[in-house]
Short mmCIF file of C-alpha atoms in Angstrom, two decimals:
data_model
loop_
_atom_site.label_atom_id
_atom_site.label_comp_id
_atom_site.label_asym_id
_atom_site.label_seq_id
_atom_site.Cartn_x
_atom_site.Cartn_y
_atom_site.Cartn_z
CA MET A 1308 94.07 -164.36 129.00
CA ASP A 1309 93.21 -160.82 127.89
CA PRO A 1310 91.86 -161.91 124.48
CA LEU A 1311 89.79 -164.64 126.16
CA LEU A 1312 88.34 -162.16 128.64
CA TYR A 1313 87.57 -159.77 125.80
CA LEU A 1314 85.84 -162.53 123.86
CA GLY A 1315 83.93 -163.60 126.94
CA GLY A 1316 82.77 -160.03 127.49
CA LEU A 1317 81.52 -159.81 123.92
CA VAL A 1318 79.57 -163.06 124.35
CA VAL A 1319 77.95 -161.77 127.56
CA LEU A 1320 77.01 -158.48 125.87
CA PHE A 1321 75.60 -160.39 122.93
CA LEU A 1322 73.46 -162.62 125.18
CA LEU A 1323 72.22 -159.56 127.09
CA TRP A 1324 71.30 -157.89 123.80
CA ILE A 1325 69.31 -160.98 122.79
CA LYS A 1326 67.60 -160.97 126.18
CA VAL A 1327 66.61 -157.30 125.80
CA LYS A 1328 65.52 -157.50 122.16
CA GLY A 1329 64.07 -160.98 122.29
CA LEU A 1330 65.12 -164.05 120.31
CA ASP A 1331 62.34 -163.57 117.73
CA TYR A 1332 63.54 -160.04 116.95
CA VAL A 1333 67.12 -161.24 116.39
CA ILE A 1334 66.05 -164.16 114.18
CA VAL A 1335 63.85 -161.91 112.02
CA HIS A 1336 65.86 -158.68 111.78
CA GLN A 1337 69.43 -159.88 112.27
CA ARG A 1338 69.13 -163.42 111.01
CA TRP A 1339 72.73 -163.55 109.84
CA ILE A 1340 73.91 -163.46 113.47
CA PHE A 1341 71.93 -166.58 114.34
CA VAL A 1342 72.93 -168.30 111.12
CA CYS A 1343 76.66 -167.57 111.49
CA LEU A 1344 76.92 -168.40 115.20
CA PHE A 1345 74.71 -171.46 115.34
CA LEU A 1346 73.48 -172.85 112.03
CA LEU A 1347 76.79 -172.85 110.16
CA PRO A 1348 78.65 -174.87 112.86
CA LEU A 1349 75.67 -177.24 113.18
CA SER A 1350 75.60 -177.70 109.41
CA VAL A 1351 79.27 -178.70 109.41
CA ILE A 1352 78.64 -181.25 112.17
CA PHE A 1353 75.69 -182.71 110.22
CA ASP A 1354 77.74 -182.95 107.02
CA VAL A 1355 80.72 -184.62 108.68
CA TYR A 1356 78.54 -187.14 110.50
CA TYR A 1357 76.54 -188.16 107.43
CA TYR A 1358 79.65 -188.31 105.21
CA LEU A 1359 81.49 -190.61 107.64
CA ARG A 1360 78.39 -192.74 108.17
CA ALA A 1361 77.83 -193.21 104.42
CA TRP A 1362 81.51 -193.99 103.81
CA LEU A 1363 81.70 -196.60 106.59
CA ILE A 1364 78.47 -198.36 105.59
CA PHE A 1365 79.50 -198.56 101.93
CA LYS A 1366 83.00 -199.83 102.78
CA MET A 1367 81.59 -202.45 105.16
CA CYS A 1368 79.03 -203.54 102.53
CA SER A 1369 76.38 -203.63 105.26
CA ALA A 1370 73.80 -201.53 103.43
CA PRO A 1371 72.16 -204.38 101.39
CA LYS A 1372 71.58 -206.52 104.51
CA GLN A 1373 70.17 -203.59 106.44
CA HIS A 1374 68.07 -202.57 103.44
CA ASP A 1375 66.06 -205.81 103.39
CA GLN A 1376 65.30 -205.43 107.10
CA ARG A 1377 64.23 -201.81 106.61
CA VAL A 1378 61.88 -202.79 103.80
CA ARG A 1379 60.27 -205.46 105.99
CA ASN A 1380 59.84 -202.86 108.73
CA ILE A 1381 58.00 -200.52 106.35
CA GLN A 1382 55.77 -203.38 105.19
CA ARG A 1383 55.01 -204.20 108.82
CA GLN A 1384 53.98 -200.59 109.54
CA VAL A 1385 51.68 -200.51 106.49
CA ARG A 1386 50.03 -203.81 107.44
CA GLU A 1387 49.52 -202.59 111.01
CA TRP A 1388 47.84 -199.47 109.60
CA ARG A 1389 45.48 -201.74 107.62
CA LYS A 1390 44.72 -203.88 110.68
CA GLU A 1391 43.85 -200.73 112.63
CA GLY A 1392 41.25 -199.89 110.00
CA GLY A 1393 43.18 -197.40 107.88
CA LYS A 1394 41.34 -194.45 109.40
CA THR A 1395 43.71 -191.79 108.04
CA HIS A 1396 45.96 -191.48 105.02
CA MET A 1397 49.60 -192.53 105.26
CA CYS A 1398 52.71 -190.48 104.57
CA THR A 1399 56.42 -190.76 105.31
CA GLY A 1400 57.46 -189.97 108.86
CA ARG A 1401 60.31 -187.73 107.76
CA PRO A 1402 59.80 -184.29 109.39
CA GLY A 1403 58.78 -181.56 106.96
CA TRP A 1404 61.68 -179.33 107.97
CA LEU A 1405 64.16 -181.90 106.63
CA THR A 1406 62.98 -181.43 103.04
CA VAL A 1407 64.52 -178.89 100.65
CA SER A 1408 61.09 -177.53 99.71
CA LEU A 1409 60.09 -174.32 101.50
CA ARG A 1410 56.53 -175.60 101.71
CA VAL A 1411 55.21 -176.59 105.14
CA GLY A 1412 53.49 -179.98 104.95
CA LYS A 1413 50.64 -179.80 107.45
CA TYR A 1414 49.32 -183.20 106.38
CA LYS A 1415 52.03 -184.91 108.45
CA LYS A 1416 50.24 -183.85 111.63
CA THR A 1417 47.04 -185.71 110.70
CA ASN A 1418 48.24 -188.61 108.56
CA LYS A 1419 49.71 -191.92 109.75
CA ASN A 1420 53.49 -191.44 109.70
CA ILE A 1421 55.41 -194.41 108.27
CA MET A 1422 59.06 -194.26 109.38
CA ILE A 1423 61.44 -194.68 106.44
CA ASN A 1424 65.07 -194.43 107.51
CA MET A 1425 66.75 -195.34 104.22
CA MET A 1426 69.79 -193.25 103.26
CA ASP A 1427 72.40 -195.64 101.83
CA ILE A 1428 73.91 -196.40 98.45
CA LEU A 1429 73.28 -200.10 97.98
CA GLU A 1430 75.28 -201.08 94.90
CA VAL A 1431 77.31 -199.65 92.04
CA ASP A 1432 77.03 -202.02 89.07
CA THR A 1433 79.53 -200.89 86.43
CA GLN A 1434 78.65 -203.80 84.14
CA ARG A 1435 75.01 -202.74 83.83
CA GLN A 1436 76.01 -199.09 84.37
CA VAL A 1437 73.48 -198.48 87.15
CA VAL A 1438 73.64 -197.44 90.79
CA ARG A 1439 71.01 -198.77 93.22
CA VAL A 1440 70.19 -196.41 96.07
CA GLU A 1441 67.73 -195.85 98.89
CA PRO A 1442 65.36 -192.87 98.70
CA LEU A 1443 67.13 -190.58 101.20
CA VAL A 1444 70.51 -190.77 99.47
CA ASN A 1445 71.39 -187.22 98.44
CA MET A 1446 73.30 -185.75 95.53
CA GLY A 1447 76.31 -184.91 97.70
CA GLN A 1448 76.65 -188.59 98.67
CA ILE A 1449 76.31 -189.77 95.10
CA THR A 1450 78.90 -187.44 93.60
CA ALA A 1451 81.38 -188.13 96.40
CA LEU A 1452 81.20 -191.88 95.78
CA LEU A 1453 80.64 -192.14 92.03
CA ASN A 1454 83.24 -189.53 91.04
CA SER A 1455 85.85 -191.34 93.15
CA LEU A 1456 85.07 -194.51 91.15
CA GLY A 1457 85.21 -192.74 87.78
CA TRP A 1458 81.44 -192.59 87.22
CA THR A 1459 78.66 -190.02 87.46
CA LEU A 1460 74.93 -189.58 86.89
CA PRO A 1461 73.88 -188.30 83.46
CA VAL A 1462 71.63 -185.77 85.23
CA LEU A 1463 72.90 -184.64 88.62
CA PRO A 1464 70.69 -181.91 90.15
CA GLU A 1465 72.53 -179.07 91.78
CA LEU A 1466 72.08 -178.86 95.55
CA ASP A 1467 73.88 -181.36 97.81
CA ASP A 1468 70.83 -182.08 99.99
CA LEU A 1469 68.42 -183.02 97.19
CA THR A 1470 67.43 -186.66 97.73
CA VAL A 1471 66.74 -189.40 95.22
CA GLY A 1472 63.26 -189.86 96.67
CA GLY A 1473 62.43 -186.19 96.22
CA LEU A 1474 63.82 -186.17 92.69
CA VAL A 1475 61.88 -189.31 91.71
CA MET A 1476 58.57 -188.45 93.37
CA GLY A 1477 58.93 -184.81 92.36
CA THR A 1478 61.44 -184.01 89.65
CA GLY A 1479 65.02 -182.91 89.07
CA ILE A 1480 66.96 -181.15 86.34
CA GLU A 1481 70.51 -180.14 85.48
CA SER A 1482 72.40 -178.48 82.65
CA SER A 1483 72.81 -181.87 80.91
CA SER A 1484 69.03 -182.36 80.69
CA HIS A 1485 68.86 -181.10 77.09
CA ILE A 1486 70.42 -184.49 76.24
CA TYR A 1487 69.15 -186.87 78.93
CA GLY A 1488 65.83 -185.34 80.04
CA LEU A 1489 64.67 -184.90 83.63
CA PHE A 1490 65.94 -186.99 86.55
CA GLN A 1491 63.08 -189.47 86.09
CA HIS A 1492 64.31 -190.24 82.57
CA ILE A 1493 67.65 -191.63 83.82
CA CYS A 1494 65.93 -194.00 86.26
CA VAL A 1495 65.56 -197.60 85.10
CA ALA A 1496 63.73 -199.18 88.06
CA PHE A 1497 61.73 -198.28 91.15
CA GLU A 1498 60.94 -200.48 94.15
CA LEU A 1499 57.86 -199.53 96.16
CA VAL A 1500 55.83 -200.73 99.12
CA LEU A 1501 52.19 -200.39 98.07
CA ALA A 1502 49.05 -199.66 100.08
CA ASP A 1503 48.51 -203.37 100.83
CA GLY A 1504 52.06 -203.79 102.18
CA SER A 1505 53.37 -205.67 99.15
CA LEU A 1506 56.77 -204.93 97.62
CA VAL A 1507 56.85 -204.38 93.85
CA ARG A 1508 59.55 -203.58 91.34
CA CYS A 1509 58.66 -201.58 88.25
CA THR A 1510 60.60 -200.92 85.06
CA GLU A 1511 59.84 -200.05 81.45
CA GLU A 1512 59.04 -203.76 80.89
CA GLU A 1513 57.72 -204.85 84.32
CA ASN A 1514 54.75 -203.04 85.88
CA SER A 1515 55.27 -200.43 83.19
CA ASP A 1516 52.23 -198.31 84.03
CA LEU A 1517 53.39 -197.84 87.61
CA PHE A 1518 56.92 -197.04 86.38
CA HIS A 1519 55.53 -194.17 84.31
CA ALA A 1520 53.10 -192.95 86.98
CA VAL A 1521 55.52 -192.69 89.92
CA PRO A 1522 57.39 -189.50 88.83
CA TRP A 1523 55.62 -186.31 90.00
CA SER A 1524 53.23 -188.38 92.16
CA CYS A 1525 54.77 -187.04 95.40
CA GLY A 1526 54.51 -190.33 97.28
CA THR A 1527 50.79 -190.84 96.64
CA LEU A 1528 51.06 -194.24 94.90
CA GLY A 1529 53.33 -196.01 97.37
CA PHE A 1530 56.49 -195.71 99.44
CA LEU A 1531 59.70 -195.65 97.39
CA VAL A 1532 62.30 -197.94 98.99
CA ALA A 1533 64.93 -198.13 96.23
CA ALA A 1534 65.75 -196.82 92.78
CA GLU A 1535 68.14 -197.89 90.05
CA ILE A 1536 69.68 -195.01 88.13
CA LYS A 1537 71.88 -194.95 85.02
CA ILE A 1538 75.52 -193.98 85.41
CA VAL A 1539 78.01 -192.84 82.78
CA PRO A 1540 81.82 -192.54 82.78
CA ALA A 1541 83.06 -189.35 84.41
CA ARG A 1542 85.87 -187.07 83.31
CA LEU A 1543 88.17 -184.95 85.42
CA TRP A 1544 87.20 -181.53 84.14
CA VAL A 1545 84.40 -179.51 82.60
CA ARG A 1546 85.54 -177.14 79.88
CA LEU A 1547 83.12 -174.26 80.39
CA GLN A 1548 82.67 -171.36 77.98
CA TYR A 1549 81.06 -168.11 79.15
CA GLU A 1550 79.30 -165.96 76.56
CA PRO A 1551 77.67 -162.65 77.59
CA ILE A 1552 74.64 -161.77 75.47
CA ARG A 1553 72.58 -158.57 75.31
CA GLY A 1554 69.08 -158.13 73.95
CA LEU A 1555 66.23 -160.50 74.88
CA GLU A 1556 65.77 -161.77 71.34
CA ASN A 1557 69.51 -162.49 71.02
CA ILE A 1558 69.55 -164.24 74.41
CA CYS A 1559 66.66 -166.53 73.50
CA ARG A 1560 68.03 -167.34 70.05
CA ARG A 1561 71.55 -168.15 71.33
CA PHE A 1562 70.23 -170.19 74.25
CA SER A 1563 67.99 -172.23 71.94
CA GLU A 1564 70.87 -172.86 69.53
CA ALA A 1565 73.17 -174.00 72.35
CA SER A 1566 70.44 -176.28 73.76
CA GLU A 1567 69.87 -177.96 70.40
CA ASP A 1568 73.60 -178.65 69.96
CA LYS A 1569 74.18 -182.13 71.39
CA ASN A 1570 77.96 -181.53 71.28
CA ASN A 1571 77.39 -179.43 74.39
CA THR A 1572 77.29 -181.74 77.43
CA PHE A 1573 76.11 -178.86 79.62
CA VAL A 1574 74.03 -175.78 78.78
CA GLU A 1575 72.95 -173.14 81.30
CA GLY A 1576 71.93 -169.49 81.30
CA LEU A 1577 71.98 -166.87 84.03
CA GLN A 1578 69.84 -163.87 83.16
CA TYR A 1579 70.70 -160.73 85.16
CA SER A 1580 68.09 -158.39 83.64
CA LEU A 1581 65.50 -158.47 80.88
CA ASP A 1582 68.20 -157.77 78.28
CA GLU A 1583 71.40 -159.19 79.84
CA ALA A 1584 72.48 -162.79 80.29
CA VAL A 1585 75.46 -165.11 80.24
CA ILE A 1586 75.07 -168.37 78.32
CA MET A 1587 77.38 -171.18 79.45
CA THR A 1588 78.19 -174.30 77.44
CA GLY A 1589 80.43 -177.10 78.65
CA THR A 1590 81.94 -180.46 77.78
CA MET A 1591 83.66 -183.06 79.95
CA THR A 1592 87.38 -183.65 79.35
CA ASP A 1593 90.37 -185.34 80.99
CA THR A 1594 92.82 -182.57 80.06
CA ALA A 1595 92.92 -178.92 81.04
CA GLU A 1596 94.96 -175.86 80.15
CA PRO A 1597 96.80 -175.07 83.42
CA ASP A 1598 96.38 -171.30 83.18
CA LYS A 1599 92.59 -171.64 82.76
CA ILE A 1600 91.83 -173.93 85.70
CA ASN A 1601 89.30 -172.56 88.19
CA ARG A 1602 88.49 -174.67 91.26
CA ILE A 1603 85.27 -172.82 91.98
CA GLY A 1604 84.23 -175.18 94.77
CA LEU A 1605 87.02 -174.02 97.10
CA HIS A 1606 85.65 -172.14 100.09
CA TYR A 1607 87.44 -168.87 99.38
CA LYS A 1608 86.29 -168.61 95.76
CA PRO A 1609 83.57 -166.08 94.79
CA TRP A 1610 80.03 -167.36 94.62
CA PHE A 1611 79.46 -168.77 91.15
CA PHE A 1612 76.67 -166.41 90.05
CA LYS A 1613 78.86 -163.44 91.03
CA HIS A 1614 81.81 -164.95 89.18
CA VAL A 1615 79.65 -165.34 86.05
CA GLU A 1616 78.35 -161.78 86.34
CA ARG A 1617 81.92 -160.50 86.03
CA TYR A 1618 82.03 -161.69 82.41
CA LEU A 1619 78.83 -159.77 81.72
CA LYS A 1620 80.23 -156.57 83.23
CA GLU A 1621 83.50 -156.96 81.31
CA ASN A 1622 81.56 -157.96 78.19
CA LYS A 1623 84.00 -160.70 77.21
CA LYS A 1624 83.88 -164.38 76.37
CA ALA A 1625 86.05 -166.75 78.36
CA VAL A 1626 86.89 -170.44 78.80
CA GLU A 1627 87.67 -172.16 82.11
CA TYR A 1628 88.36 -175.71 83.23
CA ILE A 1629 86.45 -176.66 86.37
CA PRO A 1630 86.79 -179.93 88.35
CA LEU A 1631 83.75 -182.07 87.60
CA ARG A 1632 82.40 -182.24 91.16
CA HIS A 1633 82.97 -178.51 91.64
CA TYR A 1634 80.91 -177.88 88.53
CA TYR A 1635 78.07 -180.14 89.66
CA HIS A 1636 77.75 -178.19 92.91
CA ARG A 1637 78.65 -174.75 91.58
CA HIS A 1638 75.50 -173.12 93.02
CA THR A 1639 75.51 -175.03 96.31
CA ARG A 1640 77.64 -172.66 98.41
CA SER A 1641 75.34 -169.70 97.75
CA ILE A 1642 72.13 -171.80 97.42
CA PHE A 1643 71.96 -170.33 93.91
CA TRP A 1644 71.72 -166.66 95.08
CA GLU A 1645 69.44 -167.09 98.08
CA LEU A 1646 72.23 -166.87 100.65
CA GLN A 1647 72.87 -163.20 99.86
CA ASP A 1648 69.52 -162.38 101.50
CA ILE A 1649 70.46 -164.35 104.63
CA ILE A 1650 74.16 -163.40 104.96
CA PRO A 1651 74.45 -160.10 103.02
CA PHE A 1652 78.25 -160.05 103.30
CA GLY A 1653 78.66 -163.76 102.54
CA ASN A 1654 80.54 -163.16 99.28
CA HIS A 1655 83.00 -160.70 100.84
CA PRO A 1656 86.59 -162.03 100.46
CA VAL A 1657 87.28 -161.83 104.21
CA PHE A 1658 84.16 -163.83 105.09
CA ARG A 1659 84.89 -166.40 102.37
CA TRP A 1660 88.48 -166.93 103.57
CA LEU A 1661 87.58 -167.19 107.26
CA PHE A 1662 84.17 -168.88 107.23
CA GLY A 1663 83.46 -169.96 103.65
CA TRP A 1664 84.35 -173.57 104.52
CA MET A 1665 81.20 -173.72 106.68
CA VAL A 1666 78.86 -172.42 103.96
CA PRO A 1667 76.07 -173.10 103.17
CA PRO A 1668 73.84 -173.55 106.19
CA LYS A 1669 71.62 -176.60 105.83
CA ILE A 1670 68.30 -175.63 104.26
CA SER A 1671 66.60 -177.98 106.69
CA LEU A 1672 68.06 -176.09 109.67
CA LEU A 1673 67.03 -172.76 108.14
CA LYS A 1674 63.47 -174.08 107.89
CA LEU A 1675 63.50 -175.52 111.40
CA THR A 1676 64.55 -172.22 112.98
CA GLN A 1677 62.75 -169.71 110.78
CA GLY A 1678 59.65 -169.32 112.94
CA GLU A 1679 56.19 -168.32 111.80
CA THR A 1680 57.09 -164.64 111.22
CA ILE A 1681 59.88 -165.40 108.76
CA ARG A 1682 57.81 -168.11 107.09
CA GLN A 1683 55.02 -165.61 106.42
CA LEU A 1684 57.52 -162.98 105.22
CA TYR A 1685 59.00 -165.47 102.77
CA GLU A 1686 55.56 -166.55 101.62
CA GLN A 1687 54.35 -163.00 100.94
CA HIS A 1688 57.56 -161.24 99.86
CA HIS A 1689 59.75 -163.93 98.36
CA VAL A 1690 59.52 -166.07 95.25
CA VAL A 1691 60.89 -169.58 94.78
CA GLN A 1692 59.47 -171.01 91.57
CA ASP A 1693 60.55 -173.21 88.67
CA MET A 1694 58.34 -173.09 85.60
CA LEU A 1695 58.92 -175.51 82.71
CA VAL A 1696 57.84 -174.13 79.36
CA PRO A 1697 58.40 -175.20 75.73
CA MET A 1698 61.57 -173.64 74.32
CA LYS A 1699 59.55 -172.06 71.50
CA HIS A 1700 57.87 -169.84 74.12
CA ILE A 1701 61.02 -168.83 76.03
CA GLN A 1702 60.99 -165.17 74.97
CA THR A 1703 57.35 -164.67 75.94
CA ALA A 1704 57.92 -166.57 79.19
CA ILE A 1705 60.88 -164.43 80.28
CA ALA A 1706 58.89 -161.29 79.49
CA ARG A 1707 56.02 -162.60 81.67
CA PHE A 1708 58.40 -163.33 84.54
CA HIS A 1709 59.72 -159.79 84.20
CA GLN A 1710 56.23 -158.32 84.17
CA ASP A 1711 54.67 -160.42 86.95
CA ILE A 1712 57.48 -160.82 89.51
CA HIS A 1713 60.67 -159.07 88.26
CA VAL A 1714 63.15 -161.37 90.04
CA TYR A 1715 66.78 -161.55 88.91
CA PRO A 1716 68.94 -163.45 88.28
CA LEU A 1717 66.79 -166.01 86.46
CA TRP A 1718 68.12 -169.55 86.03
CA LEU A 1719 67.68 -170.95 82.52
CA CYS A 1720 68.12 -174.71 82.09
CA PRO A 1721 67.06 -176.59 78.93
CA PHE A 1722 65.70 -180.13 78.94
CA MET A 1723 64.35 -182.65 76.47
CA LEU A 1724 60.88 -183.93 77.34
CA PRO A 1725 60.14 -187.29 75.67
CA PRO A 1726 56.59 -188.52 74.97
CA GLY A 1727 55.03 -190.65 77.68
CA ARG A 1728 51.87 -191.48 79.56
CA GLY A 1729 52.67 -190.14 83.03
CA MET A 1730 51.71 -186.78 84.53
CA VAL A 1731 54.25 -184.78 82.49
CA HIS A 1732 54.80 -185.19 78.76
CA PRO A 1733 54.67 -183.04 75.60
CA LYS A 1734 51.38 -182.23 73.96
CA GLY A 1735 52.28 -184.17 70.80
CA GLU A 1736 53.74 -187.61 70.19
CA GLU A 1737 57.34 -186.44 69.71
CA ALA A 1738 60.02 -185.31 72.14
CA GLU A 1739 60.12 -181.56 72.63
CA LEU A 1740 62.76 -179.17 73.96
CA TYR A 1741 61.68 -177.27 77.08
CA VAL A 1742 63.35 -174.75 79.38
CA ASP A 1743 63.21 -174.49 83.16
CA ILE A 1744 62.97 -170.84 84.22
CA GLY A 1745 63.92 -170.60 87.89
CA ALA A 1746 63.11 -167.48 89.92
CA TYR A 1747 64.50 -167.28 93.45
CA GLY A 1748 64.46 -164.04 95.39
CA GLU A 1749 62.58 -160.90 96.36
CA PRO A 1750 60.17 -159.60 93.68
CA GLY A 1751 60.96 -156.23 92.19
CA VAL A 1752 57.41 -155.33 91.12
CA LYS A 1753 55.44 -152.79 93.13
CA HIS A 1754 52.56 -154.05 95.26
CA PHE A 1755 53.58 -157.69 94.78
CA GLN A 1756 50.92 -160.15 95.92
CA ALA A 1757 52.16 -163.71 96.13
CA LYS A 1758 48.92 -165.49 95.30
CA ALA A 1759 47.76 -163.16 92.49
CA SER A 1760 51.19 -162.91 90.83
CA CYS A 1761 51.88 -166.65 90.98
CA ARG A 1762 48.42 -167.46 89.66
CA GLN A 1763 49.09 -165.21 86.68
CA LEU A 1764 52.29 -167.14 85.96
CA GLU A 1765 50.54 -170.47 86.46
CA GLN A 1766 47.84 -169.48 83.98
CA PHE A 1767 50.45 -168.51 81.37
CA VAL A 1768 52.30 -171.81 81.88
CA ARG A 1769 49.08 -173.79 81.40
CA GLU A 1770 48.29 -171.86 78.21
CA VAL A 1771 51.62 -172.83 76.61
CA HIS A 1772 51.38 -176.44 77.86
CA GLY A 1773 54.07 -176.03 80.45
CA PHE A 1774 54.46 -177.38 83.97
CA GLN A 1775 55.19 -176.07 87.45
CA MET A 1776 57.65 -177.83 89.76
CA LEU A 1777 55.70 -179.10 92.76
CA TYR A 1778 58.28 -178.36 95.47
CA ALA A 1779 57.17 -174.70 95.33
CA ASP A 1780 53.96 -173.00 96.43
CA VAL A 1781 51.18 -173.95 94.01
CA TYR A 1782 48.06 -171.76 93.97
CA MET A 1783 46.00 -173.54 91.30
CA GLU A 1784 42.49 -174.83 91.86
CA ARG A 1785 41.96 -178.57 91.41
CA SER A 1786 40.55 -178.25 87.89
CA GLU A 1787 43.45 -175.98 86.88
CA PHE A 1788 45.98 -178.41 88.32
CA TRP A 1789 44.64 -181.34 86.30
CA GLU A 1790 44.51 -179.12 83.22
CA MET A 1791 48.27 -178.64 83.59
CA PHE A 1792 49.07 -182.27 84.44
CA ASP A 1793 47.81 -185.45 82.79
CA GLY A 1794 46.05 -187.42 85.51
CA THR A 1795 44.68 -190.22 83.30
CA LEU A 1796 47.15 -192.96 84.25
CA TYR A 1797 47.66 -191.61 87.78
CA HIS A 1798 43.96 -191.75 88.74
CA ARG A 1799 43.47 -195.19 87.19
CA LEU A 1800 46.37 -196.64 89.17
CA ARG A 1801 45.25 -195.01 92.41
CA LYS A 1802 41.96 -196.85 92.02
CA GLU A 1803 43.51 -200.18 90.96
CA LEU A 1804 46.15 -200.17 93.74
CA GLY A 1805 43.82 -199.08 96.54
CA CYS A 1806 45.59 -195.75 97.01
CA GLN A 1807 42.50 -193.58 97.39
CA ASP A 1808 42.02 -194.56 101.04
CA ALA A 1809 45.73 -195.00 101.73
CA PHE A 1810 47.37 -191.82 100.38
CA PRO A 1811 46.17 -188.27 99.75
CA GLU A 1812 45.81 -187.19 96.14
CA VAL A 1813 48.85 -185.27 94.91
CA TYR A 1814 46.80 -182.07 94.62
CA ASP A 1815 45.65 -182.30 98.24
CA LYS A 1816 49.22 -182.90 99.34
CA ILE A 1817 50.96 -179.98 97.64
CA CYS A 1818 48.51 -177.23 96.59
CA LYS A 1819 47.81 -174.28 98.88
CA ALA A 1820 44.14 -174.15 97.87
CA ALA A 1821 43.75 -177.65 99.30
CA ARG A 1822 45.98 -177.21 102.37
CA HIS A 1823 44.46 -173.99 103.72
#
């Protein structure tokens, strides 16, 4: 009883402290307390519930029958909106806090919300080598199922909670993208409910224009209700080689060489300063050297970016064998390196052993509970940006990131961008190698101003014919936005499909200049 009384006393003291200081003070200044006591347990409950639900529905084969009914329900809602006169634009009814993006979508308060509760894997067709899924299926679901069947996606974006709908309507990338392209390039079919309530299927051969226009459109051409995605055979392990590099010119040259080598299934770089980085190259294999196995996904293991940094500090190359699913979600536990700002001691061995199995907190729950004060702090003193620039400009781009925001580590991920007629394609008629430079963290430059600094980066990216991922804060004016993105096909289809009165333009939906 004594330990229980002691624990009870601590809880009472803690609640009294919250009462004296105020809940807002605790959430802002001691956020780790709230996260550890409440959000981590809630995140575990969410994960367990959704995992069991997905497993049961797939085993019972009930998803396809329910899917048809859900599609009819969405069509009914759209037709009712039309009967009522279509006075406002439509958008999905999914709450903004459930998305991975840090952006707050204010349009949901004024637009007609269409409820889309579609989160199931519908079919795995190993003959055609495709998986058919609903839009709210996430990457954690897909890897759990496909890997157990001996298959995987050619491009499997990192975080567990990223959804197929978000990756199709926005974009997605992974360290295999130098071979397969962005997430949109492994999709073979989309099914959408359009502004008139009709259901259409689009592929490279059928409704081809719509197929090319959907990616990056952010749900402004129709409601995605299913997607078919390529799958490839999986292997048990990833043989990963770590190579520390010093000197910016050496880093850029070695990273470009590794990205051009198609024998590398995976290529990734973590840059820890302007002149220090670790380049990682990997291949899938069914065999592993026992003394080099590292199951990095286990809860007590160091966060991956800290593990990689060790090779930089020791200045040595190394090879490890990592279970495939562990590799796919190597940055999930630490949300890349964002969790160190929320739980400063999260990578401490004691915390990892005792509580690491609950990490990470759901990004959606972090957003739901952050409050206006933290939201403004993040907006003004925190950077979350992914800029996609041609590989030939990587050295200049990294130097600009260093000059304008000075955030480290930087995530470097190469991808092949094929020619096309959608919003994002190379300037010429041939495929071109690009790099995603991801900056996530607190800027190190003095007198950082979010809008001015990000606009400087946006201008540079436009000048080199690059692109900005649209999940992040976008500060461009309308003319600047359509200078960066090719709106030719997009605008034509919006007119032909009656989208102008049904859905907001993508710029109005995501850009701060339009939303404020």
